[in-house]
Short mmCIF file of C-alpha atoms in Angstrom, two decimals:
data_model
loop_
_atom_site.label_atom_id
_atom_site.label_comp_id
_atom_site.label_asym_id
_atom_site.label_seq_id
_atom_site.Cartn_x
_atom_site.Cartn_y
_atom_site.Cartn_z
CA GLY A 245 105.99 85.16 115.70
CA GLY A 246 103.87 83.58 112.97
CA GLY A 247 103.54 86.50 110.58
CA PRO A 248 105.09 86.49 107.10
CA GLY A 249 108.67 86.77 108.37
CA GLY A 250 108.29 84.03 110.97
CA LEU A 251 106.43 81.73 108.58
CA GLU A 252 109.12 81.98 105.92
CA ALA A 253 111.92 81.55 108.46
CA ALA A 254 110.23 78.42 109.84
CA ARG A 255 109.63 76.98 106.36
CA ALA A 256 113.16 77.62 105.13
CA CYS A 257 114.80 76.38 108.35
CA ALA A 258 112.79 73.15 108.20
CA ILE A 259 113.77 72.58 104.56
CA ARG A 260 117.41 72.94 105.61
CA GLY A 261 116.97 70.15 108.13
CA HIS A 262 116.48 72.05 111.38
CA HIS A 263 113.87 71.11 113.97
CA VAL A 264 111.64 74.17 114.22
CA LYS A 265 109.19 75.37 116.84
CA LEU A 266 107.04 78.33 115.82
CA TYR A 267 105.28 80.29 118.56
CA GLU A 268 102.26 82.45 117.65
CA ARG A 269 99.81 83.78 120.22
CA ASN A 270 97.01 84.50 117.75
CA GLU A 271 96.50 83.13 114.24
CA LEU A 272 99.17 82.07 111.77
CA GLY A 273 99.63 84.81 109.23
CA GLY A 274 99.83 87.64 111.76
CA THR A 275 98.88 91.01 110.29
CA LEU A 276 98.48 89.34 106.88
CA ASN A 277 95.10 88.12 108.13
CA ALA A 278 93.74 91.69 108.14
CA PRO A 279 93.92 92.54 104.41
CA ALA A 280 93.13 88.91 103.55
CA THR A 281 89.50 89.47 104.55
CA ALA A 282 88.74 91.38 101.34
CA ASP A 283 87.62 89.45 98.26
CA PHE A 284 90.10 91.36 96.11
CA LYS A 285 92.93 90.12 98.36
CA ILE A 286 92.32 86.42 97.78
CA GLN A 287 95.97 85.85 96.88
CA ILE A 288 96.95 86.80 100.43
CA ARG A 289 94.56 84.19 101.83
CA LYS A 290 96.13 81.64 99.48
CA LEU A 291 99.59 82.63 100.71
CA ILE A 292 98.61 82.05 104.34
CA GLU A 293 97.11 78.66 103.45
CA TYR A 294 100.28 77.80 101.51
CA TYR A 295 102.43 78.45 104.56
CA LYS A 296 100.12 76.44 106.82
CA ALA A 297 100.33 73.49 104.43
CA GLN A 298 104.12 73.76 104.12
CA LEU A 299 104.66 73.86 107.88
CA GLN A 300 102.51 70.76 108.27
CA LYS A 301 104.38 68.89 105.53
CA LEU A 302 107.74 69.89 107.02
CA ASP A 303 106.73 68.85 110.57
CA VAL A 304 107.18 72.33 112.01
CA GLU A 305 105.83 72.32 115.55
CA VAL A 306 103.37 75.19 115.88
CA VAL A 307 102.68 76.33 119.44
CA LYS A 308 99.81 78.74 120.06
CA ALA A 309 101.18 80.62 123.03
CA ASP A 310 102.56 83.96 124.12
CA LEU A 311 106.26 83.24 124.61
CA SER A 312 107.94 85.01 127.53
CA ILE A 313 111.62 85.83 127.90
CA ASP A 314 111.91 83.36 130.81
CA ASP A 315 110.60 80.36 128.86
CA PRO A 316 113.17 77.51 129.06
CA VAL A 317 112.85 76.85 125.32
CA LEU A 318 114.77 80.06 124.63
CA SER A 319 117.78 78.98 126.64
CA GLN A 320 117.69 75.43 125.25
CA CYS A 321 117.40 76.20 121.54
CA TYR A 322 120.29 76.67 119.10
CA ARG A 323 118.99 79.82 117.39
CA ILE A 324 116.10 82.25 117.90
CA VAL A 325 114.38 84.08 115.07
CA CYS A 326 112.48 87.05 116.45
CA ALA A 327 109.60 88.00 114.16
CA THR A 328 107.22 89.67 116.58
CA GLY A 329 105.93 92.12 113.98
CA SER A 330 104.44 95.54 114.53
CA LYS A 331 101.64 97.27 116.41
CA PRO A 332 99.46 100.28 115.61
CA LEU A 333 101.25 103.60 115.85
CA GLU A 334 99.94 105.65 118.77
CA MET A 335 99.23 109.24 117.79
CA SER A 336 98.61 112.14 120.19
CA ILE A 337 95.40 113.21 118.44
CA PRO A 338 92.56 114.42 120.68
CA GLY A 339 89.72 111.91 120.55
CA ILE A 340 91.78 109.09 119.01
CA LYS A 341 90.74 106.75 121.85
CA GLY A 342 87.06 107.59 121.64
CA ASP A 343 84.30 105.00 121.48
CA ASN A 344 83.66 105.86 117.84
CA VAL A 345 87.24 105.00 116.81
CA LEU A 346 88.27 101.52 115.65
CA GLY A 347 91.72 100.33 114.57
CA VAL A 348 91.99 99.21 110.96
CA ILE A 349 93.20 95.70 111.85
CA ASP A 350 90.21 95.12 114.14
CA ALA A 351 87.98 96.59 111.44
CA HIS A 352 89.25 93.99 108.97
CA LEU A 353 89.14 91.02 111.33
CA LYS A 354 85.96 91.88 113.24
CA PRO A 355 83.46 93.35 110.76
CA GLU A 356 80.73 93.14 113.39
CA LEU A 357 82.47 96.07 115.13
CA VAL A 358 82.04 98.24 112.04
CA THR A 359 78.67 99.70 112.99
CA GLY A 360 78.70 103.10 111.31
CA GLN A 361 77.05 103.70 107.95
CA ASN A 362 79.20 106.70 107.10
CA ILE A 363 82.82 105.74 107.78
CA ILE A 364 85.91 107.94 107.86
CA VAL A 365 89.29 106.25 107.42
CA CYS A 366 92.17 108.27 108.86
CA GLY A 367 95.25 107.33 106.85
CA GLY A 368 95.44 106.85 103.10
CA GLY A 369 98.15 104.22 102.89
CA MET A 370 97.48 100.79 101.43
CA SER A 371 95.86 99.51 104.63
CA GLY A 372 93.43 102.42 104.92
CA CYS A 373 92.55 102.37 101.23
CA ASP A 374 92.03 98.60 101.27
CA PHE A 375 89.60 98.87 104.15
CA ALA A 376 87.71 101.79 102.63
CA LEU A 377 87.19 99.74 99.47
CA GLU A 378 86.15 96.69 101.50
CA ALA A 379 83.75 98.79 103.60
CA VAL A 380 81.92 99.93 100.48
CA THR A 381 81.99 96.77 98.37
CA ALA A 382 81.59 94.11 101.09
CA LEU A 383 79.88 95.91 103.97
CA GLY A 384 77.69 98.31 102.02
CA ARG A 385 78.87 101.45 103.81
CA LYS A 386 79.94 104.90 102.65
CA ALA A 387 83.63 105.64 103.14
CA THR A 388 85.86 108.70 103.12
CA VAL A 389 89.65 108.47 103.27
CA ILE A 390 91.60 111.32 104.88
CA GLU A 391 95.27 111.59 103.88
CA MET A 392 97.82 114.25 104.79
CA LYS A 393 99.80 113.77 101.57
CA ASN A 394 98.55 114.92 98.18
CA ASP A 395 97.88 111.37 97.04
CA VAL A 396 96.83 108.02 98.52
CA ALA A 397 98.41 104.55 98.44
CA THR A 398 101.86 106.02 97.89
CA ASP A 399 103.35 103.12 99.84
CA VAL A 400 102.68 100.55 97.09
CA ILE A 401 104.13 100.09 93.63
CA MET A 402 102.66 102.32 90.94
CA MET A 403 100.72 99.59 89.15
CA ASN A 404 98.96 98.56 92.36
CA GLN A 405 98.38 102.18 93.34
CA VAL A 406 96.67 102.93 90.03
CA SER A 407 94.52 99.80 90.26
CA LEU A 408 93.53 100.52 93.86
CA LYS A 409 92.60 104.14 93.09
CA GLU A 410 90.53 103.07 90.10
CA SER A 411 88.68 100.50 92.21
CA MET A 412 87.97 103.08 94.91
CA ALA A 413 86.69 105.55 92.34
CA GLU A 414 84.36 102.95 90.84
CA ALA A 415 83.07 102.03 94.32
CA GLY A 416 82.43 105.65 95.25
CA VAL A 417 85.06 106.04 97.98
CA THR A 418 85.64 109.74 98.72
CA LEU A 419 89.28 110.83 98.94
CA ARG A 420 90.29 113.89 100.96
CA CYS A 421 94.00 114.45 100.34
CA GLY A 422 96.06 117.30 101.71
CA CYS A 423 94.18 117.11 105.00
CA ARG A 424 95.85 116.73 108.40
CA VAL A 425 93.79 115.23 111.22
CA LYS A 426 93.54 117.73 114.07
CA GLU A 427 90.88 116.18 116.28
CA ILE A 428 88.31 113.38 116.38
CA THR A 429 84.90 114.24 117.79
CA ALA A 430 81.54 112.52 118.12
CA GLN A 431 80.51 114.22 114.86
CA GLY A 432 83.51 113.17 112.79
CA VAL A 433 87.04 114.39 112.12
CA VAL A 434 88.33 117.95 112.32
CA VAL A 435 91.05 118.42 109.71
CA ILE A 436 93.37 121.18 108.58
CA ASN A 437 93.00 121.40 104.80
CA GLN A 438 96.18 122.74 103.22
CA ASP A 439 94.10 124.90 100.86
CA THR A 440 91.02 125.95 102.82
CA GLY A 441 91.97 125.65 106.49
CA GLU A 442 90.04 123.96 109.28
CA GLU A 443 86.87 121.98 108.59
CA LEU A 444 84.77 119.15 110.00
CA ILE A 445 84.35 115.99 107.93
CA GLU A 446 81.28 114.30 109.32
CA GLY A 447 81.14 110.55 109.93
CA ALA A 448 79.59 108.12 112.37
CA GLN A 449 82.61 105.88 112.87
CA ILE A 450 86.33 106.52 112.51
CA ILE A 451 88.82 103.89 111.36
CA SER A 452 92.38 104.60 112.47
CA ALA A 453 94.88 103.53 109.79
CA LEU A 454 97.71 105.84 110.76
CA GLY A 455 100.49 103.31 110.40
CA GLN A 456 102.42 100.69 112.32
CA THR A 457 105.46 100.77 114.57
CA PRO A 458 107.83 97.89 115.54
CA ASN A 459 106.64 95.68 118.39
CA ARG A 460 109.88 95.55 120.36
CA GLU A 461 108.57 94.35 123.73
CA LEU A 462 110.05 90.85 123.45
CA ALA A 463 112.72 91.86 120.90
CA ASP A 464 114.42 94.24 123.34
CA LYS A 465 114.50 91.55 126.02
CA LEU A 466 116.00 89.07 123.56
CA ARG A 467 118.69 91.59 122.66
CA GLU A 468 119.67 91.82 126.31
CA LYS A 469 119.57 88.15 127.20
CA TYR A 470 120.19 86.17 123.98
CA PHE A 471 121.81 88.66 121.63
CA LYS A 472 124.41 86.26 120.17
CA LYS A 473 121.92 83.63 119.06
CA THR A 474 118.96 85.80 118.05
CA ILE A 475 118.17 87.00 114.52
CA PHE A 476 115.66 89.82 114.16
CA VAL A 477 113.46 89.92 111.07
CA GLY A 478 110.54 91.85 109.64
CA ASP A 479 108.50 94.55 111.32
CA CYS A 480 110.07 94.15 114.77
CA VAL A 481 113.12 95.82 113.18
CA LYS A 482 111.34 98.28 110.91
CA ALA A 483 107.68 98.39 109.92
CA ALA A 484 107.60 97.66 106.19
CA LYS A 485 105.92 95.40 103.63
CA SER A 486 105.15 91.70 103.91
CA GLY A 487 107.57 90.97 101.07
CA ASP A 488 110.39 92.57 103.06
CA ALA A 489 109.56 90.40 106.08
CA ILE A 490 109.47 87.26 103.94
CA ARG A 491 112.88 88.09 102.48
CA ASP A 492 114.24 88.69 105.99
CA GLY A 493 112.87 85.33 107.11
CA LEU A 494 114.55 83.52 104.23
CA CYS A 495 117.88 85.29 104.85
CA ALA A 496 117.66 84.40 108.53
CA ALA A 497 117.21 80.72 107.69
CA LEU A 498 120.10 80.75 105.23
CA SER A 499 122.39 82.29 107.87
CA ILE A 500 121.87 79.38 110.28
CA ASN A 501 124.34 76.55 109.71
#
């Protein structure tokens, strides 16, 4: 995995003198590439470029491939660092798989798929708020964020939360807190407002930003077959922040003699 945890593990292992192969089926950076599309997230783009430069300088062999549990490299290597990341959380919400619904990661990476002028973002965590702000400032759309809690961006430190909320207010992003998504329809999102009850929030396109869950497909197989030599880092253990994955990657490298 070539997300933040895998990148840091590869960098630190190479510095310590190990020969490292890093397998990534998509682009280096993993889910970091999604928020990096916004102009106000330029530091994330710089971080990804930093890691790419470091891996090149340290002669880390990067292989763009989807590694399977039966690949001979797994049996031949000394240690395995599993950093397969996370995947979108699947919610049993009627209409969540409709044609007017787009996942937030795809919305970031493929702006051509964002076709609606009036956008509703389901999920007011950092990812959903980031995209709502990007949709208004970069794509010229209207955006409404629906959040079940009484506040948005509660998953980031207070300073960043305040800054993000101020930026959204200046851009004209509408926040609908205290609203639980009941159903997604062709007209928008039916919510249960904790104060006023059921209502329809109209919107042409729905962005699902309802969270991530560990991607354990390969991780579970590694636990069965190569448990003693595998170290699990980042979101494949517990979906969290990029900083947590980077710390896990460093600790994994330091644990390998």
